[in-house]
Structures are given as C-alpha cells and as structure tokens.
Short mmCIF file of C-alpha atoms in Angstrom, two decimals:
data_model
loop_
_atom_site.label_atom_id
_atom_site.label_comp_id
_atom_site.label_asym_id
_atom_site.label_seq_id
_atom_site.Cartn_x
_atom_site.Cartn_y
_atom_site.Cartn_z
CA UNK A 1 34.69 -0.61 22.46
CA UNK A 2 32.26 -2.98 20.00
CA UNK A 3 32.56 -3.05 17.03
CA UNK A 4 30.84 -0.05 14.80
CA UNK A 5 31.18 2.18 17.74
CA UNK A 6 34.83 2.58 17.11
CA UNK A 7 36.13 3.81 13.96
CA UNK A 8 36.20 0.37 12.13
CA UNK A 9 33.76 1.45 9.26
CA UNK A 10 34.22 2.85 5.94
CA UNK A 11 31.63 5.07 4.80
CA UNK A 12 31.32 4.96 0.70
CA UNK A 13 29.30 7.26 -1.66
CA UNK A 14 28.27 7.53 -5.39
CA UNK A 15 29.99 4.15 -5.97
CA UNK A 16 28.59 3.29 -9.26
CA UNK A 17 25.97 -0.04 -9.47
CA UNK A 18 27.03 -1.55 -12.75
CA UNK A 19 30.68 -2.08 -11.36
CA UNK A 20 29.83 -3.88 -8.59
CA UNK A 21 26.92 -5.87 -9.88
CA UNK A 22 26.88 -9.73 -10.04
CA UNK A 23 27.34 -10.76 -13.86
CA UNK A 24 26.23 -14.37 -13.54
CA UNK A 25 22.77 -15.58 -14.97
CA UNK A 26 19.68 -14.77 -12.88
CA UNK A 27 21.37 -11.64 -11.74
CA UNK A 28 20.15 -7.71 -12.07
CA UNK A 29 22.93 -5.70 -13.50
CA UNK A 30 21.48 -2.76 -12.23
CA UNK A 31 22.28 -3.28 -8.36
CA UNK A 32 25.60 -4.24 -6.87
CA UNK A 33 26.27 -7.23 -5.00
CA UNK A 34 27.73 -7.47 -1.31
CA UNK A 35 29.62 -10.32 -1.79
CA UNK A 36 31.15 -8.62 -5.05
CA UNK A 37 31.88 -5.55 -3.02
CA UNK A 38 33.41 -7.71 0.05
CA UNK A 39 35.92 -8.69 -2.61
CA UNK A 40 37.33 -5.90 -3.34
CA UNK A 41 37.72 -3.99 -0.54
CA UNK A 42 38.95 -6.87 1.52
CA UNK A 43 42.68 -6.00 -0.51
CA UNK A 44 42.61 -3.74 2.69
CA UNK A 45 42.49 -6.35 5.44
CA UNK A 46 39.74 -8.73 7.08
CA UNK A 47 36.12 -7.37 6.62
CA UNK A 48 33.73 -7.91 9.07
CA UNK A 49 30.73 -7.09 7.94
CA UNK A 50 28.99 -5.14 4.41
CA UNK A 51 25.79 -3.70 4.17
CA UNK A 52 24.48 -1.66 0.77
CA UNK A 53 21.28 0.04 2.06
CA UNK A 54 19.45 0.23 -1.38
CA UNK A 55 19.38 -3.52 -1.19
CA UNK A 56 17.29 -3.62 2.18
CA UNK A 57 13.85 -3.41 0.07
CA UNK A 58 12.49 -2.05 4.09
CA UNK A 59 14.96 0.74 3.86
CA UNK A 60 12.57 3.19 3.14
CA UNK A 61 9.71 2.21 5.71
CA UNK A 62 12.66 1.91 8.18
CA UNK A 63 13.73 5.48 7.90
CA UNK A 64 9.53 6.68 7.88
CA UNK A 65 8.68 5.18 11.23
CA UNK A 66 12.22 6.79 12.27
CA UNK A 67 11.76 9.99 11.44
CA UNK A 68 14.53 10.33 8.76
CA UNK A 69 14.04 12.88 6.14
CA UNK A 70 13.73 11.27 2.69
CA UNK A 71 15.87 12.92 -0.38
CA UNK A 72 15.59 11.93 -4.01
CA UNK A 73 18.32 12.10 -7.28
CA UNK A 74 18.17 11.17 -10.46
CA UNK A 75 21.63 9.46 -9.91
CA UNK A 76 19.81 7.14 -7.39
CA UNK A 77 19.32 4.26 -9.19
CA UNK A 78 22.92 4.38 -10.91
CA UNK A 79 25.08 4.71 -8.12
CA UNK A 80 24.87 3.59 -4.27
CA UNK A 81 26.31 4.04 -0.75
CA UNK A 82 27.55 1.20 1.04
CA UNK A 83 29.23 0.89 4.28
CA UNK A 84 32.49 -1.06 5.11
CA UNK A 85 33.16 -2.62 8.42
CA UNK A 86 36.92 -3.97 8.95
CA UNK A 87 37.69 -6.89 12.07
CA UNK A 88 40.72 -4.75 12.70
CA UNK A 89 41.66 -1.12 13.10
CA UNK A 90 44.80 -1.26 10.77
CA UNK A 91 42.89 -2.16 7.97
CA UNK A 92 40.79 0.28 8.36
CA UNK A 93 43.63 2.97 8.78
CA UNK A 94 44.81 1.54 4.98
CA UNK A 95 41.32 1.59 3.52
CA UNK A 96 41.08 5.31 4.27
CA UNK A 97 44.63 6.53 3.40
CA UNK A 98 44.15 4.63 0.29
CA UNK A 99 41.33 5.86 -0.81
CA UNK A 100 40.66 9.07 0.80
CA UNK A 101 40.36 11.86 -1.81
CA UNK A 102 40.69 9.26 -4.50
CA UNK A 103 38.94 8.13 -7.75
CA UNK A 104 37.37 4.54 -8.47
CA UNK A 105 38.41 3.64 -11.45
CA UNK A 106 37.26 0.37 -13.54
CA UNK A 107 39.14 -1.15 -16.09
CA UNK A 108 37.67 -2.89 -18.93
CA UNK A 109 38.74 -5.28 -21.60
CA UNK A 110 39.65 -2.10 -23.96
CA UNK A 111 38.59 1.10 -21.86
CA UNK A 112 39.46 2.44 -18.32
CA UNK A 113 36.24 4.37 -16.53
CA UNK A 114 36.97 6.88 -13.51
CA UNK A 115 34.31 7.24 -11.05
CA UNK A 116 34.19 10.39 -8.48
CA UNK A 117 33.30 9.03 -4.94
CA UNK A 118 32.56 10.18 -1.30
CA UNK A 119 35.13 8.55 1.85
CA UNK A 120 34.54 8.69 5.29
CA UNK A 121 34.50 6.98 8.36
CA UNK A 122 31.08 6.30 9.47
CA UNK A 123 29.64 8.75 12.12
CA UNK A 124 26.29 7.30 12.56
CA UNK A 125 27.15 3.61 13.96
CA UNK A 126 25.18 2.26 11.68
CA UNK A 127 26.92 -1.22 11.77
CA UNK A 128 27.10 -1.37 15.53
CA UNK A 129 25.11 -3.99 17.56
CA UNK A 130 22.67 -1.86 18.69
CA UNK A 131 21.52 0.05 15.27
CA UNK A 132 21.71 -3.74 13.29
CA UNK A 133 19.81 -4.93 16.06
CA UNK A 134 16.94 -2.22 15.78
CA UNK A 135 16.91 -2.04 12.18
CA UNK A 136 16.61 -6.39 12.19
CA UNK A 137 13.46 -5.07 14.70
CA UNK A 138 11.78 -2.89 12.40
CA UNK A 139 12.50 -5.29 9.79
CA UNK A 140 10.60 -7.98 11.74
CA UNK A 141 7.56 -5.29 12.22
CA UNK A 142 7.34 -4.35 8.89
CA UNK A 143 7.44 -8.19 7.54
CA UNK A 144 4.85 -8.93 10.34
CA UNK A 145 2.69 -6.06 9.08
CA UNK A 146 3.72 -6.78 5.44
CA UNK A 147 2.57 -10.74 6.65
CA UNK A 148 -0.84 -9.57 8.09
CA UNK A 149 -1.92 -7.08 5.46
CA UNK A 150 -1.21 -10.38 2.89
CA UNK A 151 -3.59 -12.28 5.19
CA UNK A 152 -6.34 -9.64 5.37
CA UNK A 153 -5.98 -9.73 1.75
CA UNK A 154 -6.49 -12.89 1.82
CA UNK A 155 -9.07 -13.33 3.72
CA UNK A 156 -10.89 -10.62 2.00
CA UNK A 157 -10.39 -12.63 -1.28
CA UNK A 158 -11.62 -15.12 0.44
CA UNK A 159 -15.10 -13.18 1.78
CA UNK A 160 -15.39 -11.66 -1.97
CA UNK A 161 -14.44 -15.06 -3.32
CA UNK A 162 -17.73 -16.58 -0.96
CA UNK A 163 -19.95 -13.47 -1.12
CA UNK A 164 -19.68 -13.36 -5.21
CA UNK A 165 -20.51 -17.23 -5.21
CA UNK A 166 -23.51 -16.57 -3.24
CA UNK A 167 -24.61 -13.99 -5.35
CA UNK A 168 -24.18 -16.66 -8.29
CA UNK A 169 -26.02 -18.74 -6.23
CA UNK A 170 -28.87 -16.02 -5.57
CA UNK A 171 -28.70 -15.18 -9.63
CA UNK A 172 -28.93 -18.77 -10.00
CA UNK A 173 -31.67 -19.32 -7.98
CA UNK A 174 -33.53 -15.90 -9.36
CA UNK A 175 -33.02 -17.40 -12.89
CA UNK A 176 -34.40 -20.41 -12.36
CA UNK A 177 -37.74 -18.60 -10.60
CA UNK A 178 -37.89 -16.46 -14.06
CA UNK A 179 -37.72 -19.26 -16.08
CA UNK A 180 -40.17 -21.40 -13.90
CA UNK A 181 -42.79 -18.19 -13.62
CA UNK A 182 -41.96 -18.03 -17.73
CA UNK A 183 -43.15 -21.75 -18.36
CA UNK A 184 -46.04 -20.67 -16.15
CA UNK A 185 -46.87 -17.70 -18.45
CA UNK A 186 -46.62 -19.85 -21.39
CA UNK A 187 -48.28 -22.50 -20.39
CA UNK A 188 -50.85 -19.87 -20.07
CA UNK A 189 -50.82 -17.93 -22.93
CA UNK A 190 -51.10 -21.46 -24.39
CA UNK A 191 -54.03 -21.73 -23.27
CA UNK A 192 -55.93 -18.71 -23.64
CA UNK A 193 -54.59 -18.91 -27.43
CA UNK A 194 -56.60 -22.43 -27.40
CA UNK A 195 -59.41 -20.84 -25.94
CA UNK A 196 -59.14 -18.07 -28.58
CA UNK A 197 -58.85 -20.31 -31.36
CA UNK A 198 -62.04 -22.03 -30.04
CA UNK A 199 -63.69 -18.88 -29.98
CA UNK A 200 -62.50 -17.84 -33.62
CA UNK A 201 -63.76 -21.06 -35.42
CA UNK A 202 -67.31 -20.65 -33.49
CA UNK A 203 -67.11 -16.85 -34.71
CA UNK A 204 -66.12 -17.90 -38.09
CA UNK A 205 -68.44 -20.50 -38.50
CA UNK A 206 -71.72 -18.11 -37.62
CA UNK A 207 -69.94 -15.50 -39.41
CA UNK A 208 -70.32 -17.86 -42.91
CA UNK A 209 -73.67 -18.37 -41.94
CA UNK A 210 -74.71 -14.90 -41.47
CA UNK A 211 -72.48 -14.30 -45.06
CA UNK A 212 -74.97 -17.07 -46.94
CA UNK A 213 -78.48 -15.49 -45.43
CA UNK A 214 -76.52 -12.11 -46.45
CA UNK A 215 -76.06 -13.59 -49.84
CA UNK A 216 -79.37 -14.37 -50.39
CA UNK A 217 -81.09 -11.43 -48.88
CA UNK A 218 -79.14 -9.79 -51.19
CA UNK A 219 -79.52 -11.56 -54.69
CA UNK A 220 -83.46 -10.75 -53.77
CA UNK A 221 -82.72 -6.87 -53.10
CA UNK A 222 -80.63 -6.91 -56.59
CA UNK A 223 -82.94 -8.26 -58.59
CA UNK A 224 -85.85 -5.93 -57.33
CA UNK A 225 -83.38 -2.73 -57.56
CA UNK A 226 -82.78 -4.21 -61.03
CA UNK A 227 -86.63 -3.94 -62.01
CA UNK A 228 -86.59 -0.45 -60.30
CA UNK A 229 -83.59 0.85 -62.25
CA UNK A 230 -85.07 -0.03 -65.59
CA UNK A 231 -87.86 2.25 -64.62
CA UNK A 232 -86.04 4.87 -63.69
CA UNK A 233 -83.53 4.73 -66.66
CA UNK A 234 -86.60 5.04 -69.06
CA UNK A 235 -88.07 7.35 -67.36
CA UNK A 236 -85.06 9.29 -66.95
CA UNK A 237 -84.54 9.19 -70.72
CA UNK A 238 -87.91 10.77 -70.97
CA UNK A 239 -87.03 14.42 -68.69
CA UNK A 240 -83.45 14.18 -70.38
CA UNK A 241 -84.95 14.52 -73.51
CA UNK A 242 -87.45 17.62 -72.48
CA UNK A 243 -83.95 19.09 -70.44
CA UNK A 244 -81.96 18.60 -73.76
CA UNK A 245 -84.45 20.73 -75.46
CA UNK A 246 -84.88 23.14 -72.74
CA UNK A 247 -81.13 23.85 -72.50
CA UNK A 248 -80.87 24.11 -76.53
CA UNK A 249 -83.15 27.15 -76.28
CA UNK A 250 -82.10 28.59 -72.59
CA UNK A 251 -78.32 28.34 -74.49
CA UNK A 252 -79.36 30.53 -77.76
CA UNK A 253 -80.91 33.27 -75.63
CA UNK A 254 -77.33 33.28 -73.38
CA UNK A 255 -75.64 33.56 -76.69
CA UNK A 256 -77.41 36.51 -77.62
CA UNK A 257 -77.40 38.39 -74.54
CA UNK A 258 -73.41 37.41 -74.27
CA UNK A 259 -72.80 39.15 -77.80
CA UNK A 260 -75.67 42.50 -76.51
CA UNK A 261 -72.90 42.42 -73.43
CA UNK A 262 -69.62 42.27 -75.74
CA UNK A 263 -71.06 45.07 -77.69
CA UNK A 264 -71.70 47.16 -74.96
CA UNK A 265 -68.45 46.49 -73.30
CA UNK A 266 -66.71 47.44 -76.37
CA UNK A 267 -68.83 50.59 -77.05
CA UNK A 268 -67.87 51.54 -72.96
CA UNK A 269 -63.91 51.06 -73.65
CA UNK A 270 -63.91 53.26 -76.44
CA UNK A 271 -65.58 56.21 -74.79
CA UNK A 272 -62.92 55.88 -71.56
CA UNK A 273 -59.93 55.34 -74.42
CA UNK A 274 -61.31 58.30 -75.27
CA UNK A 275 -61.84 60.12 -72.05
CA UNK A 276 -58.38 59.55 -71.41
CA UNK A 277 -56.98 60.50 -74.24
CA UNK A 278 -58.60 64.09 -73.54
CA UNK A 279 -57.29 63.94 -70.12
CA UNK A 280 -53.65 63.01 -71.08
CA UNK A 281 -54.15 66.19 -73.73
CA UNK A 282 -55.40 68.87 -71.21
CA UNK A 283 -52.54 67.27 -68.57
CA UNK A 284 -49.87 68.46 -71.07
CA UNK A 285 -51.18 71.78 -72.11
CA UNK A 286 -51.53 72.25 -68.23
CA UNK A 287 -47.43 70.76 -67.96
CA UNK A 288 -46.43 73.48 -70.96
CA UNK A 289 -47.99 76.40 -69.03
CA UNK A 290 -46.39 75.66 -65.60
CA UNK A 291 -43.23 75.21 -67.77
CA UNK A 292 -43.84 78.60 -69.34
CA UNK A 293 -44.71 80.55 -65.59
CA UNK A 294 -41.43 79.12 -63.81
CA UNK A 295 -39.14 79.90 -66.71
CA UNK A 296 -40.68 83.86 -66.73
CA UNK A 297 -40.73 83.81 -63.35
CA UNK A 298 -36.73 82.45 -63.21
CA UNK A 299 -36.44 85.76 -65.86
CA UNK A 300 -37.85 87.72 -63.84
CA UNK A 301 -36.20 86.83 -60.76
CA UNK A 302 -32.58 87.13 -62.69
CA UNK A 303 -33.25 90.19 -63.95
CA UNK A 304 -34.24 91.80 -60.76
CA UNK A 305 -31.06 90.42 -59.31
CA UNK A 306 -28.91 92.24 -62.70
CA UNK A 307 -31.18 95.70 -61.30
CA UNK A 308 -30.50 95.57 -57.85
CA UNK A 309 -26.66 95.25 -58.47
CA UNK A 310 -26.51 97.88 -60.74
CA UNK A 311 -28.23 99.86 -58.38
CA UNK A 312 -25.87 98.95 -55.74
CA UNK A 313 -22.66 99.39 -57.95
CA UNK A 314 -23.94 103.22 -58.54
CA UNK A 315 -24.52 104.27 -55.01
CA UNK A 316 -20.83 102.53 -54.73
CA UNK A 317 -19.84 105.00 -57.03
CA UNK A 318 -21.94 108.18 -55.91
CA UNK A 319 -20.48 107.79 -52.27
CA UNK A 320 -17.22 107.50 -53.78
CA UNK A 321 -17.59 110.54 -55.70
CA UNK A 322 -19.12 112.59 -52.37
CA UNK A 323 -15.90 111.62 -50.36
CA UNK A 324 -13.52 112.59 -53.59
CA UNK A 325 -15.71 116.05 -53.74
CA UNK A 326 -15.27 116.92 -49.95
CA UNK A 327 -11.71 115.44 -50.50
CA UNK A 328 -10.92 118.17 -53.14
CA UNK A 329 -13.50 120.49 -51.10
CA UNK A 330 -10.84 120.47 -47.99
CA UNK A 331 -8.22 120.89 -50.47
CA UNK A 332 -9.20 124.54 -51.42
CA UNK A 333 -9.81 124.23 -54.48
CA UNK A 334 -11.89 126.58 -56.69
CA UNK A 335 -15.18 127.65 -56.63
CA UNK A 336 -15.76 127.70 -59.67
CA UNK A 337 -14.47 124.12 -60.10
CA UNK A 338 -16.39 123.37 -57.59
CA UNK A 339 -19.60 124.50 -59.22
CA UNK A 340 -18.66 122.41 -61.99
CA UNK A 341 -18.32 119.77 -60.42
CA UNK A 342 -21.82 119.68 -58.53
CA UNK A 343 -23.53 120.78 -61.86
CA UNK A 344 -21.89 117.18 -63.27
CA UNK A 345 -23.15 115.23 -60.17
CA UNK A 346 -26.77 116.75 -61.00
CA UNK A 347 -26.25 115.46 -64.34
CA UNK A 348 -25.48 111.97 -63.24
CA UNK A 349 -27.90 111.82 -60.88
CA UNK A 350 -30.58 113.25 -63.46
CA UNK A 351 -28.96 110.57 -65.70
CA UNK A 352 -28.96 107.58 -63.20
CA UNK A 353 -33.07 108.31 -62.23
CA UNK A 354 -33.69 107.85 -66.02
CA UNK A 355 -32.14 105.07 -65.89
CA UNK A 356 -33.54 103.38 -63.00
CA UNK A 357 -37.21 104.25 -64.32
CA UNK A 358 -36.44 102.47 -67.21
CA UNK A 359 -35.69 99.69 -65.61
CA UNK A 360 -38.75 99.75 -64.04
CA UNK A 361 -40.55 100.18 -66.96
CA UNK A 362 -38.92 97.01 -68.29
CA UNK A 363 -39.48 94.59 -65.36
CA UNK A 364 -43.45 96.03 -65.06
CA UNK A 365 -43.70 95.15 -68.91
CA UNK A 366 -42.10 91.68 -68.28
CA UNK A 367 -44.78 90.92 -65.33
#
C-alpha cells in the first residue's frame, strides 16, 4: 500500500502552539513550527512527512469549496492539530503505544507544564498521494484566483488611477475657462466703470453748474423774501397788538363766568350731600323696621311652636287617661268611682279649653 493509506500516520490534537513554536528572531511565538515538531517526534523513528493545517493560510478556502463543515473554539488559536507520517510501520507502532492515552508535558528552566492531548491514527488519508495532491490543486486555484483578483485590482487602480487624472485634467481645463471668462468679465466691468466714471464727471460738472445758477437764483429770491418779511413782521406786530388786547378782555369775562360755574357747582354738591344724607337716614329707619318685623315674627313663630306642643303633650295625656279609665272600667271597679273619675276628666278638660283660649288670646295680642 502507499504511503498515508496504510496506518503510517499519527493523528495529534490540542497540542499546545507556544511549545512547539520557533524561538529564534523573526519568528511568531504564537504558531508552532514543523521543523520544531519533526524533532521531536522523530525520537520514534524516521518521519516522512509533517503537516500542521493551521499553517496552510488556504486551509479554510480548501475545506469551503470541499464541502467541510467549519467549527470554531476559543482554544483555536492556542493549541493545534498536526499530523505525523512515519517511513516505517514500527515507528509508528512506538509513537502510538507511547503516547496513546498520555500527557505532553514541557519542562522548563524552573517549572514542568502538562498538556491534555488527542492520539490517533489518521482515518482520513490526509497525507496520502492523492489528498496532498488535491489539496496542492486547490492550493494552485485559490493562488491563481488569489493572483487574478490582485490583477483586477490592479488594473482597476490603474482605470481609477487614469479616470481621476482625467478628471484633474477636465477640472484643470474647467478652471482655466473660469478664470479666462473671469479676466473677460473684468476686463469688462473695467470698462463700463471707465465709462461710468466718464459719465459721473460730465454729471458732476453740469451738476456745479446748475448749483451756481441755483445759487444765484436764490440770493435774488432771499433778498426779495427779506423785503417781504419785514412787511409782514410789522404788520404782524400791528394785529398782535389788537389780539393782545382782545384776549386781555375775552380772558376777564372767562374768569368770571369760571368763578359763576364754581359757585354753582358748589351750591349743586351740597344739595346732593344733602339728598343723600336723607336717603342714607330713611334707608336705616327702613333697616330697623325690617329688623323689628323678622324678630316678632321669629316670636311669633317660636311661640306657636311652645303651643302646638303643649297641645300635643295633653292629648298624649288625655288618651292615656281614656285607656287607664276603660283599663280600670274592665276591671269592675265601682260606679261610683267611676263617676268620680269622669266628673275629674270634665274638670280637666274644662281646665285644658281655658287654657288653650288663653293661649289664643296671647298669640292674637302678639300679632
């Protein structure tokens, strides 16, 4: 059988990075090195051939396009899998008695370090002819595609690189048409400004002009308004004079007439102080009486409310004395007691009538 198809390979898991990494200069620590880990396990026998996958940076892509299901760990980056593959069977036989539900242990200057790790003999050939020989093919695809995705890169830096230098160019070339229509507008302006200034020392000129004639027409209007004012002032003095008088008299007779008013406005206030005060007056005699007619009517009222319940209270007590006569009546008792008794209840009726129209007599008097 070839070799990887027979069992000739070691299979190694959770083997931890640091320990097998390369300490030299220019080295990462962090990944281990094949030629450190063909060192030690060749105390077994010959070794024909070591391969760490996490090292094959196409790994991943590899096991995409194959179909392989992708797992993830946290422990991923700190420990590896490698696999082992010896030239000769006995060596292989050692490798896995030796180490076959063993520790890795790594010995330091001062401290010893145990490491728990997976043994087996490879079941997936993955060192055989065949499976190194399609993973070398997929390697060659990938670099190819890797290759020509760097060229179209390229070559779209390239087109970016040219169109963004003709759009400098075209910026360029817009600029300078700005800057040549600006001169044009400037040269322009400068001359309608030239034109305008033209125009503003003509303007100015017949504008002085027009400013002198102005001048002159107008020293000849000032001096004849001068002449009229002097006229006017005098006679103006004149009607002030016959207005001052005018207003001297018209103010005495306003005088006058303002005191007549006072007077009378006094005279007025008095008579409605007055008025009022008579008001306020018959207002409180009219308070006292309606003070007077709801406290006899309150009497009134309380005393009819006394009446009634003394009224009340003695029929109480006349039907209490009816039932205590039939009472006594049912009892057998005497007639002659009996007689009595009636002849009393006259009385105290007699008595209670009296009464009542006394009452009367005292609430009609009180109305």
């Amino acid at each position: 059988m070839k070799p990887g198809e027979r069992p000739d390979t070691v299979h190694l898991e959770n083997l931890p990075c640091r320990w097998f990494a390369n300490l030299n200069v220019g080295h990462d620590l962090n990944k281990p090195s094949e030629y450190i880990l063909r060192k030690v396990f060749e105390t077994f026998g010959d070794v024909r051939l070591v391969d760490i996958p996490m090292l094959d940076p196409y790994l991943r892509d590899i096991n995409k396009n194959n179909g392989s299901i992708q797992t993830f760990s946290f422990s991923q980056d700190l420990s590896f899998e490698a696999f082992v593959q010896y030239k000769e069977y006995i060596s292989f036989v050692k490798a896995m008695t030796a180490l076959k539900g063993m520790k890795l242990m790594y010995k330091d200057e001062e401290k010893c370090f145990a490491a728990d790790m997976k043994v087996d003999f490879d079941k997936t050939k993955h060192l055989s002819e065949e499976n190194i020989k399609k993973r070398q093919i997929e390697r060659d695809k990938l670099i190819q595609l890797e290759k020509e995705r760097e060229d179209r890169v390229h070559r779209e830096r390239k087109q970016e690189e040219r169109r963004r230098q003709e759009e400098i160019r075209k910026q360029e070339e817009e600029q300078r048409e700005r800057d040549e229509r600006k001169l044009e507008k400037i040269k322009k302006r400068d001359a309608r400004q030239r034109e305008r200034e033209v125009k503003r020392r003509q303007k100015l000129l017949e504008k002085k002009k027009r400013e002198e004639e102005e001048k002159i027409a107008t020293k000849k209007a000032t001096e004849e308004r001068c002449k009229l004012l002097e006229q006017r002032q005098c006679e103006a003095t004149r009607l002030l004079n016959v207005l001052l008088d005018r207003v001297k008299e018209e103010k005495k007779k306003e005088e006058v007439e303002k005191k007549m008013k006072e007077l009378e406005e006094l005279r007025l206030r008095q008579l409605a102080e007055e008025q009022t005060r008579k008001d306020v007056e018959l207002k409180n005699q009219e308070e006292e009486r309606e003070k007077r007619k709801r406290k006899l009517t309150e009497e009134e009222r309380l005393l009819r409310e006394r009446l009634l319940k003394n009224l009340k209270l003695k029929r109480e007590k006349l039907e209490e004395e009816k039932r205590e006569r039939k009472r006594k009546e049912v009892a057998g008792k005497t007639k002659l007691r009996s007689v009595l008794v009636i002849k009393k209840n006259v009385d105290k009726r007699t008595r209670q009538k009296s009464s009542l129209t006394r009452l009367q007599s005292q609430i009609d008097l009180a109305r």
